[in-house]
Short mmCIF file of C-alpha atoms in Angstrom, two decimals:
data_model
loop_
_atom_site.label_atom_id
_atom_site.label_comp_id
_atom_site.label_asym_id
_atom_site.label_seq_id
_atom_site.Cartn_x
_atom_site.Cartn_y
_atom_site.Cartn_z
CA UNK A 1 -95.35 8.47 141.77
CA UNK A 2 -94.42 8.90 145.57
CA UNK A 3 -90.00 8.23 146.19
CA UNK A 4 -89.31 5.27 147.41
CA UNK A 5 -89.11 5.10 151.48
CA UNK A 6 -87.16 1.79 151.66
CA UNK A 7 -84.77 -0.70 149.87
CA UNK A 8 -86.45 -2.83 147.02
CA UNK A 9 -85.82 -6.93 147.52
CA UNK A 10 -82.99 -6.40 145.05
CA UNK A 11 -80.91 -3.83 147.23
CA UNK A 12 -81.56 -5.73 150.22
CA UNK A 13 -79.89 -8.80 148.57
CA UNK A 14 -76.71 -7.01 147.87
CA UNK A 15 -76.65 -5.67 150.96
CA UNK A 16 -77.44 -8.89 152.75
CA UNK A 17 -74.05 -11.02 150.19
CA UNK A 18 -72.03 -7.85 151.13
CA UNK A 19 -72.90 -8.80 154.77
CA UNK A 20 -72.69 -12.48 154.40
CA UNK A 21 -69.57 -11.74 152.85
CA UNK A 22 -67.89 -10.17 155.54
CA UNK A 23 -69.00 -12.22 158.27
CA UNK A 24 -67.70 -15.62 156.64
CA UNK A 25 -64.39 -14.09 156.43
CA UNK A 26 -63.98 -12.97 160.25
CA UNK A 27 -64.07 -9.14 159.12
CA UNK A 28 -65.67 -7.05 161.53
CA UNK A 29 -68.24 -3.98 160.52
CA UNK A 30 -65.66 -1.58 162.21
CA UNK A 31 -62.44 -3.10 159.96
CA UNK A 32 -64.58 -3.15 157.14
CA UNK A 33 -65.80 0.81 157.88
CA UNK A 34 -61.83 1.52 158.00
CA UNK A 35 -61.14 0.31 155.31
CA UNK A 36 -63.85 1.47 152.77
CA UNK A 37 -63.38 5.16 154.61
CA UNK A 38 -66.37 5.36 155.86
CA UNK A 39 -68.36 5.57 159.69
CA UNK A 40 -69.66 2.01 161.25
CA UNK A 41 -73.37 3.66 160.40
CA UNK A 42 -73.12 3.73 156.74
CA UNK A 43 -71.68 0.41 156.33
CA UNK A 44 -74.82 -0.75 158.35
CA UNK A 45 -76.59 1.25 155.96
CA UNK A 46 -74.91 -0.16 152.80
CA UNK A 47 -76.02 -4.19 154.74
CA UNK A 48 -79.72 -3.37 154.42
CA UNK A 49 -79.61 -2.09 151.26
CA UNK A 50 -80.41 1.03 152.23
CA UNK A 51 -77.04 3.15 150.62
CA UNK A 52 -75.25 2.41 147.57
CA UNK A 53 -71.95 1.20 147.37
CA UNK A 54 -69.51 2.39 144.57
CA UNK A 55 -68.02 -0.82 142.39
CA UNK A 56 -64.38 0.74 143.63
CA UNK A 57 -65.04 0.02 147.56
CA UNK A 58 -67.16 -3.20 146.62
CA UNK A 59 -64.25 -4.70 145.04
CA UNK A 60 -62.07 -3.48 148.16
CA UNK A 61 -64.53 -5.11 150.46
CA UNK A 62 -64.19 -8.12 148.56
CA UNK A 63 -60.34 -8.32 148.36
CA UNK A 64 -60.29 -8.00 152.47
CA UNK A 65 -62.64 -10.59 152.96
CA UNK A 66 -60.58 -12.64 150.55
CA UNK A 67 -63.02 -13.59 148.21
CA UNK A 68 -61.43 -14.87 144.95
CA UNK A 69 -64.53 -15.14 143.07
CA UNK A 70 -64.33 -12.92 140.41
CA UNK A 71 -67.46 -14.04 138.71
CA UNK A 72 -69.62 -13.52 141.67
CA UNK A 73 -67.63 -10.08 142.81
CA UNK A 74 -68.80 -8.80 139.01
CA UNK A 75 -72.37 -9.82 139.78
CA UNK A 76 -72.83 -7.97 142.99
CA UNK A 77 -70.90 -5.16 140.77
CA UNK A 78 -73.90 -5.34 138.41
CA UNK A 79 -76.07 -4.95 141.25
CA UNK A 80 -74.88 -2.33 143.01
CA UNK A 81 -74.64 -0.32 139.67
CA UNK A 82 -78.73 -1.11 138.36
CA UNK A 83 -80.58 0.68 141.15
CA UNK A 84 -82.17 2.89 138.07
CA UNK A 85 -86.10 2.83 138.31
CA UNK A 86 -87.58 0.30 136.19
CA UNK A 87 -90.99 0.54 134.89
CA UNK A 88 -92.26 -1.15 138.11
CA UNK A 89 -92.04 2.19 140.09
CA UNK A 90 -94.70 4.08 137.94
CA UNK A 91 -96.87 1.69 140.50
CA UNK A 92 -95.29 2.30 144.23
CA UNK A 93 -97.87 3.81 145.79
CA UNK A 94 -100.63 1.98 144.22
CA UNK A 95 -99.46 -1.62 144.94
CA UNK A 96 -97.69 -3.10 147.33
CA UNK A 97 -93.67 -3.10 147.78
CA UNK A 98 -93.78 -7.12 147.57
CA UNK A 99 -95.92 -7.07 143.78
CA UNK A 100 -93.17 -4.79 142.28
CA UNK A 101 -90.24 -6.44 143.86
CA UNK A 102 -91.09 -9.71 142.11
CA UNK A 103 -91.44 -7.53 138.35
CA UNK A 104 -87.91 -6.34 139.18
CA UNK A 105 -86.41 -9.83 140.45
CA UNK A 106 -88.31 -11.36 136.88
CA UNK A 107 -86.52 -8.17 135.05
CA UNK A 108 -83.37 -9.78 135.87
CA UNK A 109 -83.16 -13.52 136.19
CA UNK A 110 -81.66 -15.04 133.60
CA UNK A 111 -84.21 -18.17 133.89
CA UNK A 112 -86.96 -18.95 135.58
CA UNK A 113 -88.80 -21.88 137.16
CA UNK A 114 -91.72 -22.15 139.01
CA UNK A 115 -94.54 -24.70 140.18
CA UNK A 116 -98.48 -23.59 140.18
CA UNK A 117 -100.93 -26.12 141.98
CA UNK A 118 -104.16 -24.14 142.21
CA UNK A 119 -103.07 -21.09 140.21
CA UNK A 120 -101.94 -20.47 136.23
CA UNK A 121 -98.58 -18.69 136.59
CA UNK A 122 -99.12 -14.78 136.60
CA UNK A 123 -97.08 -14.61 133.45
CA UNK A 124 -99.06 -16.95 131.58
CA UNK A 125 -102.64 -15.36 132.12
CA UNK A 126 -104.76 -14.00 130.12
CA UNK A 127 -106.70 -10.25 131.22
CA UNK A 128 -109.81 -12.25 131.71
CA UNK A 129 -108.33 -15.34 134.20
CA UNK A 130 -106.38 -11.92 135.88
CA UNK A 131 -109.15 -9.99 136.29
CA UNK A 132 -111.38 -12.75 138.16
CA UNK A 133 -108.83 -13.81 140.43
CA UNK A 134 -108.88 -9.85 141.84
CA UNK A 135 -112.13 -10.06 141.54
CA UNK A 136 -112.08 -12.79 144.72
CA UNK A 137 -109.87 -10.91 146.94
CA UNK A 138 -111.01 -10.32 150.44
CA UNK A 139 -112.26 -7.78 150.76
CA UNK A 140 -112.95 -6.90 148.11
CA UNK A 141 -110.66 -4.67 145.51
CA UNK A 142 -112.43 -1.47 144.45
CA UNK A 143 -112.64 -1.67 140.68
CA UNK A 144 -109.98 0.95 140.08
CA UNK A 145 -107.35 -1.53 141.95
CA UNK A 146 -108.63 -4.12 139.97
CA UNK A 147 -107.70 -2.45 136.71
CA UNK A 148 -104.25 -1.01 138.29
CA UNK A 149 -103.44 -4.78 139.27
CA UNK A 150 -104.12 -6.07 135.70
CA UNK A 151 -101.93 -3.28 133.88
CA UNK A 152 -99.02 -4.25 136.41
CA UNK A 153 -99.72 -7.75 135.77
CA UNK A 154 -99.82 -7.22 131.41
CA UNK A 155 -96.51 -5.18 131.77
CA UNK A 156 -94.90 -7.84 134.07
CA UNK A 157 -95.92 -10.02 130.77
CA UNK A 158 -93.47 -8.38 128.35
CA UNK A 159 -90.68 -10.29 130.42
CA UNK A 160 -90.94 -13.14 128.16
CA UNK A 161 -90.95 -10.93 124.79
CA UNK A 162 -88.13 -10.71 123.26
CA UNK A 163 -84.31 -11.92 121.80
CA UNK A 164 -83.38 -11.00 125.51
CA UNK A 165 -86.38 -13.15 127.39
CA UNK A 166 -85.18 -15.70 129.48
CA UNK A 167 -85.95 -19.17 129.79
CA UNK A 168 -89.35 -20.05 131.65
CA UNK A 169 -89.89 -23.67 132.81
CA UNK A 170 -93.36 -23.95 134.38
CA UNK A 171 -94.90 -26.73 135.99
CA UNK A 172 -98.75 -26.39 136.42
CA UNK A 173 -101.01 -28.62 138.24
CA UNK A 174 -103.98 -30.80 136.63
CA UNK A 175 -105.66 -29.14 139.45
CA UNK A 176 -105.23 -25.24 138.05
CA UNK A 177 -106.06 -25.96 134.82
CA UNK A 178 -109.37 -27.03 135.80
CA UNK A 179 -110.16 -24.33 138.06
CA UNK A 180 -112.91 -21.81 136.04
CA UNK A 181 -112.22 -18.34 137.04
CA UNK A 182 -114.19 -15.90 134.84
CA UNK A 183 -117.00 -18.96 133.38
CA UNK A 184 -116.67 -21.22 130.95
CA UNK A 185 -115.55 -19.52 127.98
CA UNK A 186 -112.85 -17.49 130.10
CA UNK A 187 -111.63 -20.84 131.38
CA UNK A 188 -111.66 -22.43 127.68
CA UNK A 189 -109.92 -19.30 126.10
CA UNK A 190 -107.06 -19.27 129.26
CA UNK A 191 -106.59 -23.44 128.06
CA UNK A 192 -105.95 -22.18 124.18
CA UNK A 193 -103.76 -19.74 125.41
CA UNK A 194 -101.47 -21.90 127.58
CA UNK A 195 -101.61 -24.03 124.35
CA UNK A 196 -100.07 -20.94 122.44
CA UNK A 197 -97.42 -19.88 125.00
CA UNK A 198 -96.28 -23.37 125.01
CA UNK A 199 -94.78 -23.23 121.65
CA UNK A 200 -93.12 -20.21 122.42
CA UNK A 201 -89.16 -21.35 122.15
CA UNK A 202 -88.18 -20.17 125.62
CA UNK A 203 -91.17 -21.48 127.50
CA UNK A 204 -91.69 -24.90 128.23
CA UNK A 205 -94.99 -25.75 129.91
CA UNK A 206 -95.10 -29.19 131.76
CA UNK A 207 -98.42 -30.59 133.50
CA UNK A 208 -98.44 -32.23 136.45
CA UNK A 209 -101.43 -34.70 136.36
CA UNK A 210 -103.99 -36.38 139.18
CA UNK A 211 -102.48 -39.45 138.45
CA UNK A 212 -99.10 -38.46 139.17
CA UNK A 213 -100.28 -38.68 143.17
CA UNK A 214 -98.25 -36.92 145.65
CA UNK A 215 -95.18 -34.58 145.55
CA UNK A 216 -93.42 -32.46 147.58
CA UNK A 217 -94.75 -28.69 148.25
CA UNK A 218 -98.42 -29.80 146.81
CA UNK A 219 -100.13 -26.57 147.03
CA UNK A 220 -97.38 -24.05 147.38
CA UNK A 221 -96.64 -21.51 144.60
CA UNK A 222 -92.99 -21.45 144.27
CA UNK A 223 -91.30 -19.03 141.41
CA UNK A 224 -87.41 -19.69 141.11
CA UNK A 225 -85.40 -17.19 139.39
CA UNK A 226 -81.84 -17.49 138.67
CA UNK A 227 -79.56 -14.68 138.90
CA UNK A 228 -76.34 -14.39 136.57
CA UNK A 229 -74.28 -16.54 139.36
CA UNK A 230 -75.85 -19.38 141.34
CA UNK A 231 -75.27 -17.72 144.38
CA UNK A 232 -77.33 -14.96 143.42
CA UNK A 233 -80.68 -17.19 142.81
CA UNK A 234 -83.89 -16.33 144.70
CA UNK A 235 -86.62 -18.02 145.58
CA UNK A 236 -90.12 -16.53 145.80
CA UNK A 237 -93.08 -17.65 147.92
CA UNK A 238 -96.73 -16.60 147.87
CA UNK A 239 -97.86 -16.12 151.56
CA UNK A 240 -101.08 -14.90 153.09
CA UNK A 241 -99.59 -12.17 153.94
CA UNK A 242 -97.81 -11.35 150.41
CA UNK A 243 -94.54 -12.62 148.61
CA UNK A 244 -91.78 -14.51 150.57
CA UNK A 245 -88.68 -14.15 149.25
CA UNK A 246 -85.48 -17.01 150.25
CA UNK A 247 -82.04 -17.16 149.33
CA UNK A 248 -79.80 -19.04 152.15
CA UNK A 249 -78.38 -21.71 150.41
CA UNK A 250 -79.88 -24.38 151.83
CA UNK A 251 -83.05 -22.84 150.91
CA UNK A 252 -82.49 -22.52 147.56
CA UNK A 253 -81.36 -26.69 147.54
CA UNK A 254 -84.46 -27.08 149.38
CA UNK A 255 -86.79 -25.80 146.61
CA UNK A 256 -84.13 -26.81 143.38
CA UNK A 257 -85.06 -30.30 144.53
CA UNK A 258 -88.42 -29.88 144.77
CA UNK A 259 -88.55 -28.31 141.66
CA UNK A 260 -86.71 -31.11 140.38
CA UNK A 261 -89.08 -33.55 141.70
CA UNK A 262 -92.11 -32.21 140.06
CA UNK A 263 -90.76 -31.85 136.72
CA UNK A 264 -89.66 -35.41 136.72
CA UNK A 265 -93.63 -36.30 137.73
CA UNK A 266 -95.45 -34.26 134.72
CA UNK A 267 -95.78 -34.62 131.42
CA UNK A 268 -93.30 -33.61 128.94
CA UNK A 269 -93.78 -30.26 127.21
CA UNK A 270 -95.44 -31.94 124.18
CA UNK A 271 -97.66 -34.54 126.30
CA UNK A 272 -98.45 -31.60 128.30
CA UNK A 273 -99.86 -29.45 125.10
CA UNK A 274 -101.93 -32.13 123.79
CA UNK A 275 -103.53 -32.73 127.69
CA UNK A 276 -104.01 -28.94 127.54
CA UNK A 277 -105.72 -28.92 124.42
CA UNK A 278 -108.13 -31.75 124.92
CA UNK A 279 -109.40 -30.09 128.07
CA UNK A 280 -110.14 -26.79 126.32
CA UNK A 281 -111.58 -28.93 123.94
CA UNK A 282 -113.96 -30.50 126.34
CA UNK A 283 -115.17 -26.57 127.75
#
C-alpha cells in the first residue's frame, strides 16, 4: 500500500470549519498562528488538512474565535483525533482518492440519504449488477480493476451491518430499477435483493415512479450523509470526472430540499417493496 501523498475529504473538512471558523470571527491566520504557538505556514497547513491539530490548540482556536458551540467544537475534536487508516487505504494506489474518500465519509455518518435515477445505490448492489456496470466503463477496465473495484465496493457494503449501522433512506428511480445490467436473470436477482434489503430495520427503500412526473435533480446521483452535528453534513455528487463533494450551507439546504422533495413523490417503503417485487416478478 503506497503512504498517502495528500489530505483525505475528511481532513480537508476539518481543516476547511477550522478555517471557516476563523474567518467568521475577524481572526487573522497570523493572530491565530500566535496564539496556537505556531509559524503562519503550519496553520495554512493545518486549513487544508494537510497537518493535524492537537484537541488542546483546537479548543484554543475555538475559544478566540468565540465560538460557544460546544457540541460542534467536540465534533471537529472527533475529527481531528480519527485520522487512523481505515480499511479503505489497503486500496490507495489501486483506486482513485475520490472512491475511498466516500467509504470513509459512509464510515462515519450517522445517517444517510441519497437519490438514484439511472443507478441502484452502490450499497445496495449485488456482485453481479457491480460487476456489469465496470464492465461499461470507457475505456475499458482491465479485468483485474474490475475485480479490485468490486472487493472495494463489497467491503464498502458492511457499512450497513451491524448494531452500529446507520440509518439509510434511499430513493431509487422507476427508471433504475428497470435498467438490465448483467441480463435478465442478473437484473431479476438485483430486484429480489432490493426486496430483501428493504426489510432490513435501518434501511428504508422508497421508489420513485414514471407517474410521479418531474422533480428536481432528475438524473443526478446525490448521496447525503450526516455527520454527528448538522454543520458537519456532506453532500456527495457523482461527476464525469469522479465524486463531488459540497458542504457550504446553502448547499447542503439546496440538496436537503431536494431530497425532501423526492421522498414526498415515491412510494412509501411498503408500496415501494410490493412495486419492487412485481417487477422481478415480471423478469
Amino acid at each position: 500500500m503506497p503512504p498517502r501523498t495528500s489530505p483525505t475529504e475528511r481532513q480537508k473538512r476539518l481543516g476547511a470549519e477550522l478555517r471557516r471558523m476563523r474567518v467568521a470571527a475577524d481572526v487573522s491566520a497570523e493572530s491565530a498562528a500566535g496564539l496556537l504557538g505556531l509559524d503562519r505556514s503550519k496553520v495554512s497547513a493545518i486549513e487544508q488538512g494537510i497537518r493535524a491539530i492537537s484537541e488542546a490548540r483546537l479548543r484554543a482556536l475555538a475559544c478566540h474565535c468565540d465560538c460557544a458551540d460546544e457540541e460542534y467544537i467536540s465534533a471537529l475534536v472527533a475529527m481531528a483525533q480519527t485520522r487512523k487508516r481505515g480499511w479503505w487505504e489497503r486500496y490507495r494506489g489501486s483506486l482513485s482518492a475520490g472512491i475511498l474518500d466516500i467509504a470513509e465519509l459512509e464510515s462515519h455518518a450517522t445517517r444517510m440519504r441519497c437519490a438514484h435515477s439511472v443507478h441502484i445505490p452502490g450499497l445496495l448492489q449485488t456482485s453481479e449488477h457491480a460487476m456489469a456496470l465496470f464492465r461499461f466503463a470507457v475505456p475499458a477496465l482491465p479485468e483485474e480493476q474490475v475485480a479490485v473495484r468490486l472487493a472495494h465496493r463489497l467491503e464498502r457494503q458492511r457499512v450497513l451491518e451491524g448494531d452500529s449501522a446507520p440509518q439509510y433512506v434511499a430513493v431509487v428511480h422507476e427508471a433504475a430499477l428497470r435498467m438490465r445490467f448483467g441480463g435478465r436473470k442478473a437484473a431479476r436477482a438485483q430486484l429480489e435483493y432490493l426486496g430483501h434489503m428493504s426489510e432490513r430495520e435501518n434501511i428504508v427503500l422508497r421508489v420513485l415512479t414514471f407517474d410521479a412526473g418531474g422533480f428536481p435533480g432528475a438524473g443526478q446521483t446525490v448521496n447525503y450523509l450526516e455527520g454527528t452535528v448538522p454543520q458537519l453534513d456532506t453532500v456527495q455528487v457523482d461527476s464525469t470526472h469522479g465524486p463531488d463533494f459540497l458542504h457550504t450551507e446553502a448547499q447542503l439546504s439546496k440538496y436537503r430540499c431536494q431530497l425532501d422533495w423526492m421522498e414526498r413523490l415515491s412510494l412509501s417503503p411498503a408500496a415501494s417493496r410490493d412495486f419492487i417485487h412485481d417487477l422481478a416478478r415480471q423478469l
